[in-house]
PDB file of C-alpha atoms in Angstrom:
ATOM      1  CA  UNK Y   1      21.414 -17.348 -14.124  1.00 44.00           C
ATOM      2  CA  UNK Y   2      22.572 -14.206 -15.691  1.00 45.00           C
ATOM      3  CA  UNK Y   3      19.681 -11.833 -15.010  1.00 55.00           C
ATOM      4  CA  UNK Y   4      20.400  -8.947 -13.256  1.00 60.00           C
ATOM      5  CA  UNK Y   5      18.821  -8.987  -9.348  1.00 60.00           C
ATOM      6  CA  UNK Y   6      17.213  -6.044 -10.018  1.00 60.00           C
ATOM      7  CA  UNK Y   7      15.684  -6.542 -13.412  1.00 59.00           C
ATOM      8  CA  UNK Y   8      12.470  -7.507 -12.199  1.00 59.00           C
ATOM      9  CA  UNK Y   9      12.489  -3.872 -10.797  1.00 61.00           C
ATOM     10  CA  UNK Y  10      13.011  -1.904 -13.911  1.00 66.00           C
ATOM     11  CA  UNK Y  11       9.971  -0.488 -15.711  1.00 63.00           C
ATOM     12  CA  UNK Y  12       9.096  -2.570 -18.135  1.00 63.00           C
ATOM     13  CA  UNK Y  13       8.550  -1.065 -22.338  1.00 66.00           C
ATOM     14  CA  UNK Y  14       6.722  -2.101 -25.327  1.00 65.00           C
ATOM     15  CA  UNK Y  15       8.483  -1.085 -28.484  1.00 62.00           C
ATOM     16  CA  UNK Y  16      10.064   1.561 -26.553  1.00 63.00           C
ATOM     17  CA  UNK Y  17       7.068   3.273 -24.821  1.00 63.00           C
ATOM     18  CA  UNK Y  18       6.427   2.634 -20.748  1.00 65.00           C
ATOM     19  CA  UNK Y  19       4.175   0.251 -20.018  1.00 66.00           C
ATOM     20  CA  UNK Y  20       3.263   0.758 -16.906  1.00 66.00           C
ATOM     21  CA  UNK Y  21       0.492   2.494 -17.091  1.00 68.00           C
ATOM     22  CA  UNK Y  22      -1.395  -0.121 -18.981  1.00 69.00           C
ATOM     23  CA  UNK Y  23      -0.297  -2.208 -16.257  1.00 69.00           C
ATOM     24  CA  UNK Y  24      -1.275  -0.153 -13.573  1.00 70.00           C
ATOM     25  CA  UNK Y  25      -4.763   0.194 -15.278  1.00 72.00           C
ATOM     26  CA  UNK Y  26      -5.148  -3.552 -15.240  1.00 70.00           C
ATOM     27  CA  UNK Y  27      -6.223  -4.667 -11.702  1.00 69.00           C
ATOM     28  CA  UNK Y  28      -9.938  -2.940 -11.934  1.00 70.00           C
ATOM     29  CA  UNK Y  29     -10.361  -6.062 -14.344  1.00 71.00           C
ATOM     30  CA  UNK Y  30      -9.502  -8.222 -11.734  1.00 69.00           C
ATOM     31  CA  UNK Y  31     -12.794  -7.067  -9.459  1.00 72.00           C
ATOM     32  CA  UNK Y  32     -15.504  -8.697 -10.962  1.00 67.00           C
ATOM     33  CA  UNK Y  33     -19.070  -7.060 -11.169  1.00 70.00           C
ATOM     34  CA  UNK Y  34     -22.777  -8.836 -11.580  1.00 69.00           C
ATOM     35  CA  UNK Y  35     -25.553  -7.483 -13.852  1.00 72.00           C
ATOM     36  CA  UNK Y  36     -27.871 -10.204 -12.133  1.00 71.00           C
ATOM     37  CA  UNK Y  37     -30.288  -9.366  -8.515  1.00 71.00           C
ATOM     38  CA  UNK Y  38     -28.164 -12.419  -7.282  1.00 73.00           C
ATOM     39  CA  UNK Y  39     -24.475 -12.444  -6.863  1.00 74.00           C
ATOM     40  CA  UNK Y  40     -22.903 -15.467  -6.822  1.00 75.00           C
ATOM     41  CA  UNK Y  41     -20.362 -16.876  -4.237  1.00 79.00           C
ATOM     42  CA  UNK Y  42     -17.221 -14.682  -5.481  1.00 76.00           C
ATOM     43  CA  UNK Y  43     -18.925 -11.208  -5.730  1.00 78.00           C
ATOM     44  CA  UNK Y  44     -20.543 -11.726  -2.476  1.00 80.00           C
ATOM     45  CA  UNK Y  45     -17.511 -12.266  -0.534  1.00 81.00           C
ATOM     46  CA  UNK Y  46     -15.558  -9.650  -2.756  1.00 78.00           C
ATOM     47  CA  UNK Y  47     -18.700  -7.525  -1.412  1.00 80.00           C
ATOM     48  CA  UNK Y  48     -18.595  -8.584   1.880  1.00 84.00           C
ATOM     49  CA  UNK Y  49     -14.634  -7.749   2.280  1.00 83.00           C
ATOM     50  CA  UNK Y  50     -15.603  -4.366   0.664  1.00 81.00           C
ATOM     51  CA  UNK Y  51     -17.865  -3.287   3.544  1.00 83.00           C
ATOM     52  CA  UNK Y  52     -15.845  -5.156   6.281  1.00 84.00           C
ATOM     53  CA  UNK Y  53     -12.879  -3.283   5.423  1.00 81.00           C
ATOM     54  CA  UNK Y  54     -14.602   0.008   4.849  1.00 81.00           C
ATOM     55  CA  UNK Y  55     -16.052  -0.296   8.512  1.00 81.00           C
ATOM     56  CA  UNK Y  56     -13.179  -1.046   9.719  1.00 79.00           C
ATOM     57  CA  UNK Y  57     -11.614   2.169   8.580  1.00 79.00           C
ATOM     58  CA  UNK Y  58     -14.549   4.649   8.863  1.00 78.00           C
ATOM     59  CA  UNK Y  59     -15.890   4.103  12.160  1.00 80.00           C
ATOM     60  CA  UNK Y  60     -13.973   6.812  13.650  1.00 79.00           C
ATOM     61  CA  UNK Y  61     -14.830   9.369  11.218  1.00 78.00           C
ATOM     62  CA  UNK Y  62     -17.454  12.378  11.611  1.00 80.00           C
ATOM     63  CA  UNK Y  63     -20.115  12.331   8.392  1.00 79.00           C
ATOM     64  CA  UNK Y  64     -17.202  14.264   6.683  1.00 78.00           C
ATOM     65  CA  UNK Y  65     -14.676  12.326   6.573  1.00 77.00           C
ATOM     66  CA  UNK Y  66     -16.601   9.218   5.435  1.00 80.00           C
ATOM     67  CA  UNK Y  67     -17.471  11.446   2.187  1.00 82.00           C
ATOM     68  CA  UNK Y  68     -13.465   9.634   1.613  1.00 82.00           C
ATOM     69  CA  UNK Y  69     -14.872   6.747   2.347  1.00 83.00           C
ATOM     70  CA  UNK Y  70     -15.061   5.802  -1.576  1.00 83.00           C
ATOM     71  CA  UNK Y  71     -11.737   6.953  -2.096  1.00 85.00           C
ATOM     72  CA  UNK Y  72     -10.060   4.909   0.718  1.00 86.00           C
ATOM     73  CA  UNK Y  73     -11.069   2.084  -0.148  1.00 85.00           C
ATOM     74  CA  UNK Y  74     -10.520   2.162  -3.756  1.00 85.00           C
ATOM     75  CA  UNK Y  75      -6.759   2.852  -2.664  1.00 87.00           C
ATOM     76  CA  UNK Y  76      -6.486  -0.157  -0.628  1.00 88.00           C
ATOM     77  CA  UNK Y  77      -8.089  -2.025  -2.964  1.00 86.00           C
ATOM     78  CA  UNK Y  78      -6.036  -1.037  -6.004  1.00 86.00           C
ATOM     79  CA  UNK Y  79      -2.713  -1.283  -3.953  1.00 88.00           C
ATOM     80  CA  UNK Y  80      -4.173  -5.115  -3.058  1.00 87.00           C
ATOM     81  CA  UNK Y  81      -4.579  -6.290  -6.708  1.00 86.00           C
ATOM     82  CA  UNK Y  82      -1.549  -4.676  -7.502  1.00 86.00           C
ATOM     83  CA  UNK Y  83       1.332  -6.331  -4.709  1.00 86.00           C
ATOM     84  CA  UNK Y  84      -0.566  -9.631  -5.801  1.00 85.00           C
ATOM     85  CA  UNK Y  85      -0.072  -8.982  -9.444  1.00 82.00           C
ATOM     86  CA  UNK Y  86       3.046  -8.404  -8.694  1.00 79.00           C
ATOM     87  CA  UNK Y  87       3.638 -12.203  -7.640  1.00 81.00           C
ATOM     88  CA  UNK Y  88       2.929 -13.866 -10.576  1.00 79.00           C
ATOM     89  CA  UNK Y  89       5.914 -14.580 -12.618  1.00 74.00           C
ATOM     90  CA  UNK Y  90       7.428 -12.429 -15.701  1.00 72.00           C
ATOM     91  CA  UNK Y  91       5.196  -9.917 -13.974  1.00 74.00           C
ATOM     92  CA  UNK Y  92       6.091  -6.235 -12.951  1.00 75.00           C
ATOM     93  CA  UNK Y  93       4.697  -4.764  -9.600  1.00 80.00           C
ATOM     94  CA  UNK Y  94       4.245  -0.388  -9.483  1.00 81.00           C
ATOM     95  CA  UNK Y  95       4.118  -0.633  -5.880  1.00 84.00           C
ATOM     96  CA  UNK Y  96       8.266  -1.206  -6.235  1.00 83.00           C
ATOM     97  CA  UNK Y  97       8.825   2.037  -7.563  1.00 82.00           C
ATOM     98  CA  UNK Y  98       8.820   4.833  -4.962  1.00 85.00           C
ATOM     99  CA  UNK Y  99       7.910   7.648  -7.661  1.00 84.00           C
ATOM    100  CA  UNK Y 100       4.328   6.172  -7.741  1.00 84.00           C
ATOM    101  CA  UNK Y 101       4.099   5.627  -3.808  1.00 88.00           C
ATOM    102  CA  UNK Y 102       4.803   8.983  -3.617  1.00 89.00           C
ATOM    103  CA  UNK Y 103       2.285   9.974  -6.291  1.00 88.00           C
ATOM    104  CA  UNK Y 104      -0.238   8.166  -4.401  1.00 88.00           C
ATOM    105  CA  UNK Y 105       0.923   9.147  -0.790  1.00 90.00           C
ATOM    106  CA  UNK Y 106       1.169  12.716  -0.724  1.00 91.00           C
ATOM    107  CA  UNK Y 107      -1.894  14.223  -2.931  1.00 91.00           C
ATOM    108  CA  UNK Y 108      -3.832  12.431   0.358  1.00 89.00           C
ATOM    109  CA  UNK Y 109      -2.170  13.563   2.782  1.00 89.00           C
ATOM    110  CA  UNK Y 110      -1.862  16.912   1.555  1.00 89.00           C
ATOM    111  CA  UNK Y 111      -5.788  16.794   1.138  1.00 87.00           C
ATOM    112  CA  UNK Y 112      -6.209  15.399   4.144  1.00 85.00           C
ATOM    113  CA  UNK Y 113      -4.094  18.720   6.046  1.00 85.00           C
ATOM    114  CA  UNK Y 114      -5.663  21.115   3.318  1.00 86.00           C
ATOM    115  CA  UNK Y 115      -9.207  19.955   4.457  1.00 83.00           C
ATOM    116  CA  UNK Y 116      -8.002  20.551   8.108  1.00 81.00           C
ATOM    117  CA  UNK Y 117      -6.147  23.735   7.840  1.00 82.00           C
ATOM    118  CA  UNK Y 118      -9.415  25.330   5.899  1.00 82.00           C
ATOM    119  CA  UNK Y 119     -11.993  23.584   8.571  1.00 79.00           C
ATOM    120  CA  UNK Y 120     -10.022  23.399  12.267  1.00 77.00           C
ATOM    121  CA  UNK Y 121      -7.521  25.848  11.634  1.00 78.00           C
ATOM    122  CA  UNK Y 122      -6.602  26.238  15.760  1.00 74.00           C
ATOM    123  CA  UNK Y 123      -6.861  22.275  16.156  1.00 74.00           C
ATOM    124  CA  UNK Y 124      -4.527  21.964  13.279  1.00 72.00           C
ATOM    125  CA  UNK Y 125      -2.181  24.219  14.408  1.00 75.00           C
ATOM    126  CA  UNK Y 126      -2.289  23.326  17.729  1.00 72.00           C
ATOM    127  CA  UNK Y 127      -0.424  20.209  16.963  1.00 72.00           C
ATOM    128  CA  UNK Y 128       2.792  22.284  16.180  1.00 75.00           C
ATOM    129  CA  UNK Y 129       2.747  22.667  20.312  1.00 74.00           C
ATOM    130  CA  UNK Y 130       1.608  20.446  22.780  1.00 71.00           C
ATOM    131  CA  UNK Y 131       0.096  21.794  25.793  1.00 73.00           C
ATOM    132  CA  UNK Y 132       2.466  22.607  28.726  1.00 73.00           C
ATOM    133  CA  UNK Y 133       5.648  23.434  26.439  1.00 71.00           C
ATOM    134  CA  UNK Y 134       8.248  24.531  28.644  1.00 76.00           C
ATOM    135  CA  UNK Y 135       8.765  28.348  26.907  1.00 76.00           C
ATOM    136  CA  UNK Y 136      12.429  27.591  25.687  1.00 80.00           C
ATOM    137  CA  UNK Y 137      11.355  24.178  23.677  1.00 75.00           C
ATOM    138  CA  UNK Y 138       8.907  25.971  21.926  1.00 76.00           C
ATOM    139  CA  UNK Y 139      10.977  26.612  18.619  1.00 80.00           C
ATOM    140  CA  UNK Y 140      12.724  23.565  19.219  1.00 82.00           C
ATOM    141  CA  UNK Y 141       9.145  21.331  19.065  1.00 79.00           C
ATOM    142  CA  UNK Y 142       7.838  23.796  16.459  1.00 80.00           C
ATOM    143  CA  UNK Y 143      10.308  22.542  13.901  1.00 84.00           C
ATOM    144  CA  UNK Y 144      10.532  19.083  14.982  1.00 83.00           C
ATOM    145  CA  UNK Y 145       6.651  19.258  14.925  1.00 80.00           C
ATOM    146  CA  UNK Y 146       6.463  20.640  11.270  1.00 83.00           C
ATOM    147  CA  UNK Y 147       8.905  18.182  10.141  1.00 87.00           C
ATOM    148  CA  UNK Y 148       7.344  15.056  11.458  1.00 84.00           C
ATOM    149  CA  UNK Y 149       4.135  16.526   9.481  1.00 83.00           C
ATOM    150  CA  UNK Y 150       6.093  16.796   6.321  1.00 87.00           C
ATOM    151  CA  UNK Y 151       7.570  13.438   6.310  1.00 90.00           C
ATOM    152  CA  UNK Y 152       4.455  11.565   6.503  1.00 87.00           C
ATOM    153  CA  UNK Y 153       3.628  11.118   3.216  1.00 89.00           C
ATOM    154  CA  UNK Y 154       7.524  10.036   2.355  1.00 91.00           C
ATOM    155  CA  UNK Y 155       7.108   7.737   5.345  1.00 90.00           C
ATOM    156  CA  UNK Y 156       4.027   5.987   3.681  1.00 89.00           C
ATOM    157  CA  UNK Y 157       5.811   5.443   0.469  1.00 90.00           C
ATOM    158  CA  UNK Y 158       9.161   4.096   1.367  1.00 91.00           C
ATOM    159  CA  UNK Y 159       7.562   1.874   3.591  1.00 90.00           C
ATOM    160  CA  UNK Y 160       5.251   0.427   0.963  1.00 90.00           C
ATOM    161  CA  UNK Y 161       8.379   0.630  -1.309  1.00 89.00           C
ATOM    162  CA  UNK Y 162      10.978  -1.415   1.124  1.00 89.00           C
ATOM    163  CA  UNK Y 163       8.314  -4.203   2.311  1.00 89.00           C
ATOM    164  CA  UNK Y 164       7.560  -5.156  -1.207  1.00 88.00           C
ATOM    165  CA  UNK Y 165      10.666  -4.740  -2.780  1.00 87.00           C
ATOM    166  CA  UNK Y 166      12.520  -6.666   0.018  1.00 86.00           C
ATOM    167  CA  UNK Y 167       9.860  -9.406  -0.738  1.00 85.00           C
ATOM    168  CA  UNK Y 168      10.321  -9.916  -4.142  1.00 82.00           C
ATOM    169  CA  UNK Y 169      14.121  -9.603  -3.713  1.00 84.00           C
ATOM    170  CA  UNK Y 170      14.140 -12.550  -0.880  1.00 85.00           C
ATOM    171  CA  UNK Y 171      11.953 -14.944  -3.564  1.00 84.00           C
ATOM    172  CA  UNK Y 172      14.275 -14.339  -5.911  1.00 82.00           C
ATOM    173  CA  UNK Y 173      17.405 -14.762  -4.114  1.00 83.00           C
ATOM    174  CA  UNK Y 174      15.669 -17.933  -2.946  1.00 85.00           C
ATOM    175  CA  UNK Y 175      14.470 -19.220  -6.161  1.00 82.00           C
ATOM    176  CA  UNK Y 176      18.282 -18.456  -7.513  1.00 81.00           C
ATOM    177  CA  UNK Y 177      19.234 -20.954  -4.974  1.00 82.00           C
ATOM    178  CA  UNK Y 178      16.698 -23.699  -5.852  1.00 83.00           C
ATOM    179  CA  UNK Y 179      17.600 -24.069  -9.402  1.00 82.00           C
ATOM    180  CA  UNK Y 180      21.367 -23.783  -8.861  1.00 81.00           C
ATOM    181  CA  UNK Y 181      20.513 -26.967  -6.371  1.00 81.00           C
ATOM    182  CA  UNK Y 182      18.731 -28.613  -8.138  1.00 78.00           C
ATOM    183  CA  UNK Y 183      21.539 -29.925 -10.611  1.00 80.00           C
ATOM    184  CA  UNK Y 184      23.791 -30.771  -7.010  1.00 81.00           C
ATOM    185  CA  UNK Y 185      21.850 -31.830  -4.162  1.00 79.00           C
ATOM    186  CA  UNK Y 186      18.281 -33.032  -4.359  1.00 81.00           C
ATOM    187  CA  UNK Y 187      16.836 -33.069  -0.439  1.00 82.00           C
ATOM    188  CA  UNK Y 188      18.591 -29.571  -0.313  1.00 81.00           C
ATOM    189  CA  UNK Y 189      16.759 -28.739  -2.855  1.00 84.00           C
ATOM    190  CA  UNK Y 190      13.654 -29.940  -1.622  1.00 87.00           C
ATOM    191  CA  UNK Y 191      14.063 -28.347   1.448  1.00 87.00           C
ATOM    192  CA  UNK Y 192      14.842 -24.847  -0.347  1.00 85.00           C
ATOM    193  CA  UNK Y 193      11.504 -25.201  -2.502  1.00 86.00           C
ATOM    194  CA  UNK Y 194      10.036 -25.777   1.026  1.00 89.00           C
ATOM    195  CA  UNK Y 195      11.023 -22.910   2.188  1.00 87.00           C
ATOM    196  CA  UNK Y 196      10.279 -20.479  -1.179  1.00 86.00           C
ATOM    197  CA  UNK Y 197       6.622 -22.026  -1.026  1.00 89.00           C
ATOM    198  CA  UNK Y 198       6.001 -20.856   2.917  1.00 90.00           C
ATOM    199  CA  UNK Y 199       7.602 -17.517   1.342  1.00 88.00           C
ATOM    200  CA  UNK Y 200       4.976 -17.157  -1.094  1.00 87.00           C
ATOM    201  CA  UNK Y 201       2.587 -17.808   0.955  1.00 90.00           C
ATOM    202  CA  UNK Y 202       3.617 -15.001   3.690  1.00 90.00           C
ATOM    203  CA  UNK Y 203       4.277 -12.420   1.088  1.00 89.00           C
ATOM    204  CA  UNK Y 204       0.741 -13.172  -0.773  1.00 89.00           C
ATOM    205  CA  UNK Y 205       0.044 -12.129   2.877  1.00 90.00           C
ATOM    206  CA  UNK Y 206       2.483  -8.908   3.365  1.00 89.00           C
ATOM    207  CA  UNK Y 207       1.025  -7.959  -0.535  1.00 89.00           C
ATOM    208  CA  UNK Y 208      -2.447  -7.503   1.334  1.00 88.00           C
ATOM    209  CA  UNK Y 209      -1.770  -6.090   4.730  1.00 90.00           C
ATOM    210  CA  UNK Y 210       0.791  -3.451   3.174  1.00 90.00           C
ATOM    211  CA  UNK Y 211      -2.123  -2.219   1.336  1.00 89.00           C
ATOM    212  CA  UNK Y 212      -4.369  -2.074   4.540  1.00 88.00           C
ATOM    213  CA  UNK Y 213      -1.367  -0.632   6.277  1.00 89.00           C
ATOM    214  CA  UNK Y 214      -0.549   2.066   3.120  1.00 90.00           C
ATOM    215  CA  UNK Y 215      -4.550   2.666   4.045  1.00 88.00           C
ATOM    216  CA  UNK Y 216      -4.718   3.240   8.068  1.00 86.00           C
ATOM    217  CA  UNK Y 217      -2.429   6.310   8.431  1.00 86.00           C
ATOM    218  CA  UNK Y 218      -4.011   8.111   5.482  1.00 87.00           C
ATOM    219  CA  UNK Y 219      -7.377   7.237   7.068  1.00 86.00           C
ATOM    220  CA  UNK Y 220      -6.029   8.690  10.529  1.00 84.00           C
ATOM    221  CA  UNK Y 221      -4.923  11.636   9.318  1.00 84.00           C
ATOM    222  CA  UNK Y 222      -8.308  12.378   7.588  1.00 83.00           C
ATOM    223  CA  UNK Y 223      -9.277  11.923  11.202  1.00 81.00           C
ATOM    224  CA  UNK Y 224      -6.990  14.164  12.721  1.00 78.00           C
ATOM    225  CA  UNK Y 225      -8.409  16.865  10.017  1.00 78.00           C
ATOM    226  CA  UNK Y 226     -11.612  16.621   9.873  1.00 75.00           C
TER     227      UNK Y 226
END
């Protein structure tokens, strides 16, 4: 095979224009909705996974920060559809590129500190210093504090970034290997194919709890402001 490693990467065109965002506008098709009183099996459990996972990751908040409650969990479930999407072949997953991690990452978590700068101004600052600084680490902590708060959004996307690209890169490395053995050794083969199946299955896996884990820290730091 001649294709590049990291083709699959590369945003893909149409007649020279990005396609990406068509792409990226495609999973909403992918959620099915009912005009009927009764839902059938797949909307109810699509329904059911809706409110389990927005319990799950509202509990803790006061009555204003479940007003994101809407938002959240349109962001997990759009960064879902789209690391599965991702999976099927000749296909192109946004979650690879860091630029729209980013995009998505830090308008929430800036938000999410805006909202508790302009509500708990002392709580929010407070975090700069924890109680019982010697006086001599204060500038020290101050910085490392206001760093730390600065990353977080950078830490949210190159995490999503790494898991999924490292993913994809490991099925394709593997699925190099099974067609180059196919042609030499057969039960090598097999056993490769084996192992690129169990890999599907455990990154259909990572694709969904990457999006529940892209999810939690904005969620906590809507806490933390709110």
């Amino acid at each position: 095979m001649n294709e590049n490693l990291f083709a699959s990467f590369i945003a893909p065109t149409i007649l020279g224009l990005p396609a990406a965002v068509l792409i990226i506008l495609f999973p909403p098709l992918l959620i099915p909705t009912s005009k009927y009183l009764i839902n059938n099996r797949l909307i109810t459990t699509q329904q059911w996974l809706i409110k389990l996972t927005s319990k799950q990751m509202m509990t803790m908040h006061n009555t204003k920060g479940r007003t994101w409650s809407l938002m959240l969990v349109s962001l997990i479930i759009f960064i879902a559809t789209t690391n599965l999407l991702g999976l099927l072949p000749h296909s192109f997953t946004p979650t690879t590129q860091l630029s729209m991690n980013l995009a998505m990452a830090i308008p929430l978590w800036a938000g999410a500190v805006i909202m508790g700068f302009r509500s708990k101004i002392k709580n929010a600052l407070a975090h700069f210093l924890p109680q019982g600084t010697p006086t001599p680490l204060i500038p020290m902590l101050v910085i490392i504090e206001t760093i730390s708060l600065l990353i977080q959004p950078m830490a949210l996307a190159v995490r999503l970034t790494a898991n999924i690209t490292a993913g994809h890169l490991l099925m394709h490395l593997i699925g190099s290997a099974t067609l180059a053995m196919s042609t030499i050794n057969l039960p090598s083969t097999l056993i490769i194919f084996t192992i690129l199946i169990l890999l599907t299955i455990l990154e259909i896996a990572v694709a969904l709890i990457q999006a529940y884990v892209f999810t939690l820290p904005v969620s906590l730091y809507l806490h933390d402001n709110t």
